[in-house]
Amino acid sequence: MTHPDIPTPLPAVANWQSLPPRGAWLAALGGAALMFPLAIPAFFISRATDVVSPWLAVPAAALAGALIGAWVAVKRHRRTRWRLDDQGFALRRGNWWQSETHVPISRVQHLDLKRGPLERSARLSTLVVHTAGTRMAAVSVSGLDAEDAERLRERLATQVDHDDAL
C-alpha cells in the first residue's frame, strides 16, 4: 500500500533513459534559431566580394544555418541520456564528443522545474539540479517528459531530505 505523501519510486534504472522523441522538434527549433545569425557574415562577404547579390546570399545562408542547426540539435537530443540511482543523478550527452556528468546526492542543493509554453504544449519540462560548489553549479536537462521530471525532482528531493536528516 502506498502513502499519498510518499512519491512513487522510479523503476530501477540500470540502463540510461533517453529523452522522449516528441521533444526533437523543440530542440530543432532552438538549434535553428542559434544558427540563423550566419546570415550576417554572408551579407558582408557578399558585399565585399560582389560574387553574389546579398539578396540571394543572406536568405540562403540563413536557411542553410537554420537547417544545419536544427539537424545538430535533433542529433544531440537523440543522444542525450539520463540515469537516477542510489548514488545520484547522471547525464550523458554526445556521440563524438561525449560528456558525462554525475551529481552525487550529497551535492544537490535544490531543484527547479521549468516549463515554457512550447514545452507545456508538448508535455515536456526542464529539470535544473543546483549543486554545491562554484564550477558547474547547476545541471540542466531540457526535453524531459513532464511526469519523469516531476518524479526525478521528488525522488532527488526525498533523498536529499533523507540524507540531511541523518
Short mmCIF file of C-alpha atoms in Angstrom, two decimals:
data_model
loop_
_atom_site.label_atom_id
_atom_site.label_comp_id
_atom_site.label_asym_id
_atom_site.label_seq_id
_atom_site.Cartn_x
_atom_site.Cartn_y
_atom_site.Cartn_z
CA MET A 1 0.00 0.00 0.00
CA THR A 2 1.40 3.41 -0.95
CA HIS A 3 1.08 6.55 1.09
CA PRO A 4 -0.12 9.67 -0.84
CA ASP A 5 2.71 11.84 0.59
CA ILE A 6 5.47 9.47 -0.47
CA PRO A 7 6.38 9.79 -4.15
CA THR A 8 6.19 6.66 -6.23
CA PRO A 9 9.70 5.43 -6.92
CA LEU A 10 11.08 5.41 -10.41
CA PRO A 11 11.69 1.96 -11.84
CA ALA A 12 15.14 0.54 -11.24
CA VAL A 13 17.36 2.24 -13.77
CA ALA A 14 20.29 0.05 -14.56
CA ASN A 15 20.25 1.47 -18.06
CA TRP A 16 20.31 5.02 -19.30
CA GLN A 17 16.94 6.58 -20.16
CA SER A 18 16.52 8.57 -23.36
CA LEU A 19 14.57 11.77 -23.83
CA PRO A 20 11.10 11.44 -25.39
CA PRO A 21 11.15 11.71 -29.20
CA ARG A 22 8.36 14.29 -29.15
CA GLY A 23 10.88 16.84 -27.87
CA ALA A 24 13.02 16.64 -31.02
CA TRP A 25 11.02 19.33 -32.83
CA LEU A 26 11.54 21.70 -29.92
CA ALA A 27 15.28 21.00 -29.96
CA ALA A 28 15.31 21.58 -33.73
CA LEU A 29 13.58 24.92 -33.27
CA GLY A 30 16.17 26.03 -30.73
CA GLY A 31 19.08 24.80 -32.86
CA ALA A 32 17.75 26.58 -35.93
CA ALA A 33 17.45 29.84 -34.03
CA LEU A 34 21.06 29.57 -32.82
CA MET A 35 22.48 29.12 -36.31
CA PHE A 36 20.23 31.66 -38.04
CA PRO A 37 22.74 34.54 -37.47
CA LEU A 38 25.00 33.05 -40.17
CA ALA A 39 23.16 35.47 -42.45
CA ILE A 40 25.10 38.42 -41.00
CA PRO A 41 28.58 37.39 -42.22
CA ALA A 42 27.02 36.27 -45.52
CA PHE A 43 25.82 39.82 -46.06
CA PHE A 44 29.25 41.33 -45.51
CA ILE A 45 31.07 38.69 -47.56
CA SER A 46 28.65 39.09 -50.48
CA ARG A 47 29.02 42.89 -50.36
CA ALA A 48 32.82 42.70 -50.21
CA THR A 49 33.27 40.16 -52.99
CA ASP A 50 30.41 41.04 -55.37
CA VAL A 51 30.26 37.35 -56.30
CA VAL A 52 26.63 37.02 -55.41
CA SER A 53 23.91 39.50 -54.51
CA PRO A 54 23.19 40.00 -50.79
CA TRP A 55 19.51 39.47 -51.69
CA LEU A 56 20.41 35.86 -52.54
CA ALA A 57 23.29 35.22 -50.11
CA VAL A 58 21.55 36.33 -46.92
CA PRO A 59 18.40 34.14 -47.22
CA ALA A 60 20.48 31.18 -48.47
CA ALA A 61 22.91 31.47 -45.54
CA ALA A 62 20.06 31.89 -43.05
CA LEU A 63 18.25 28.84 -44.40
CA ALA A 64 21.42 26.74 -44.51
CA GLY A 65 22.33 27.79 -40.97
CA ALA A 66 18.84 27.04 -39.69
CA LEU A 67 18.81 23.59 -41.31
CA ILE A 68 22.28 22.69 -40.01
CA GLY A 69 21.42 23.98 -36.52
CA ALA A 70 18.16 22.03 -36.45
CA TRP A 71 19.89 18.84 -37.63
CA VAL A 72 22.64 19.11 -34.99
CA ALA A 73 20.10 19.85 -32.24
CA VAL A 74 17.95 16.83 -33.13
CA LYS A 75 21.02 14.58 -33.15
CA ARG A 76 22.07 15.94 -29.76
CA HIS A 77 18.55 15.42 -28.40
CA ARG A 78 18.54 11.81 -29.56
CA ARG A 79 21.93 11.17 -27.93
CA THR A 80 21.09 12.65 -24.52
CA ARG A 81 20.53 10.10 -21.76
CA TRP A 82 19.87 10.35 -18.04
CA ARG A 83 20.00 7.99 -15.09
CA LEU A 84 18.99 8.16 -11.44
CA ASP A 85 20.31 5.64 -8.95
CA ASP A 86 21.19 5.49 -5.26
CA GLN A 87 24.40 7.47 -5.82
CA GLY A 88 22.72 10.37 -7.61
CA PHE A 89 21.75 11.81 -10.97
CA ALA A 90 23.79 11.30 -14.14
CA LEU A 91 23.53 12.91 -17.55
CA ARG A 92 25.26 11.70 -20.73
CA ARG A 93 25.40 13.69 -23.96
CA GLY A 94 27.05 13.35 -27.32
CA ASN A 95 28.42 10.76 -29.68
CA TRP A 96 31.77 12.02 -30.94
CA TRP A 97 32.38 14.49 -28.12
CA GLN A 98 30.84 12.76 -25.17
CA SER A 99 30.23 14.36 -21.82
CA GLU A 100 29.00 12.59 -18.74
CA THR A 101 28.02 14.47 -15.62
CA HIS A 102 27.35 12.81 -12.27
CA VAL A 103 25.71 14.72 -9.44
CA PRO A 104 26.02 12.86 -6.14
CA ILE A 105 23.00 13.14 -3.87
CA SER A 106 25.15 14.82 -1.21
CA ARG A 107 25.90 17.71 -3.63
CA VAL A 108 22.29 18.53 -4.56
CA GLN A 109 21.24 21.88 -3.06
CA HIS A 110 17.84 22.43 -4.66
CA LEU A 111 15.83 21.51 -7.73
CA ASP A 112 13.85 23.55 -10.23
CA LEU A 113 11.36 22.57 -12.92
CA LYS A 114 10.93 24.96 -15.82
CA ARG A 115 8.18 24.76 -18.42
CA GLY A 116 7.84 27.30 -21.18
CA PRO A 117 4.72 27.50 -23.34
CA LEU A 118 6.17 25.28 -26.07
CA GLU A 119 7.38 22.71 -23.52
CA ARG A 120 3.96 22.67 -21.85
CA SER A 121 2.26 22.07 -25.20
CA ALA A 122 4.50 19.01 -25.75
CA ARG A 123 4.21 17.81 -22.10
CA LEU A 124 7.94 18.40 -21.55
CA SER A 125 9.96 20.04 -18.76
CA THR A 126 13.44 21.24 -17.98
CA LEU A 127 14.91 19.92 -14.73
CA VAL A 128 17.63 22.05 -13.16
CA VAL A 129 19.68 20.38 -10.43
CA HIS A 130 21.56 23.04 -8.45
CA THR A 131 24.67 21.71 -6.78
CA ALA A 132 27.08 22.75 -4.08
CA GLY A 133 30.21 24.42 -5.38
CA THR A 134 31.04 27.03 -7.94
CA ARG A 135 32.17 25.10 -11.00
CA MET A 136 29.22 23.77 -13.00
CA ALA A 137 26.90 24.79 -10.15
CA ALA A 138 23.80 23.54 -11.99
CA VAL A 139 22.98 20.69 -14.33
CA SER A 140 20.09 21.38 -16.67
CA VAL A 141 18.21 18.74 -18.67
CA SER A 142 15.69 20.07 -21.14
CA GLY A 143 13.25 17.93 -23.07
CA LEU A 144 12.36 15.57 -20.23
CA ASP A 145 8.90 14.08 -20.13
CA ALA A 146 6.94 16.23 -17.64
CA GLU A 147 5.98 13.24 -15.48
CA ASP A 148 9.55 11.91 -15.44
CA ALA A 149 10.85 15.36 -14.49
CA GLU A 150 8.43 15.62 -11.59
CA ARG A 151 9.28 12.11 -10.37
CA LEU A 152 13.00 12.87 -10.66
CA ARG A 153 12.56 16.08 -8.68
CA GLU A 154 10.52 14.35 -5.98
CA ARG A 155 12.91 11.43 -5.68
CA LEU A 156 16.01 13.62 -5.58
CA ALA A 157 14.36 15.93 -3.03
CA THR A 158 13.32 12.96 -0.90
CA GLN A 159 16.84 11.54 -0.98
CA VAL A 160 18.34 14.93 -0.12
CA ASP A 161 15.91 15.36 2.79
CA HIS A 162 16.66 11.83 3.99
CA ASP A 163 20.43 12.44 3.83
CA ASP A 164 20.03 15.76 5.68
CA ALA A 165 18.13 14.04 8.49
CA LEU A 166 20.97 11.56 9.15
#
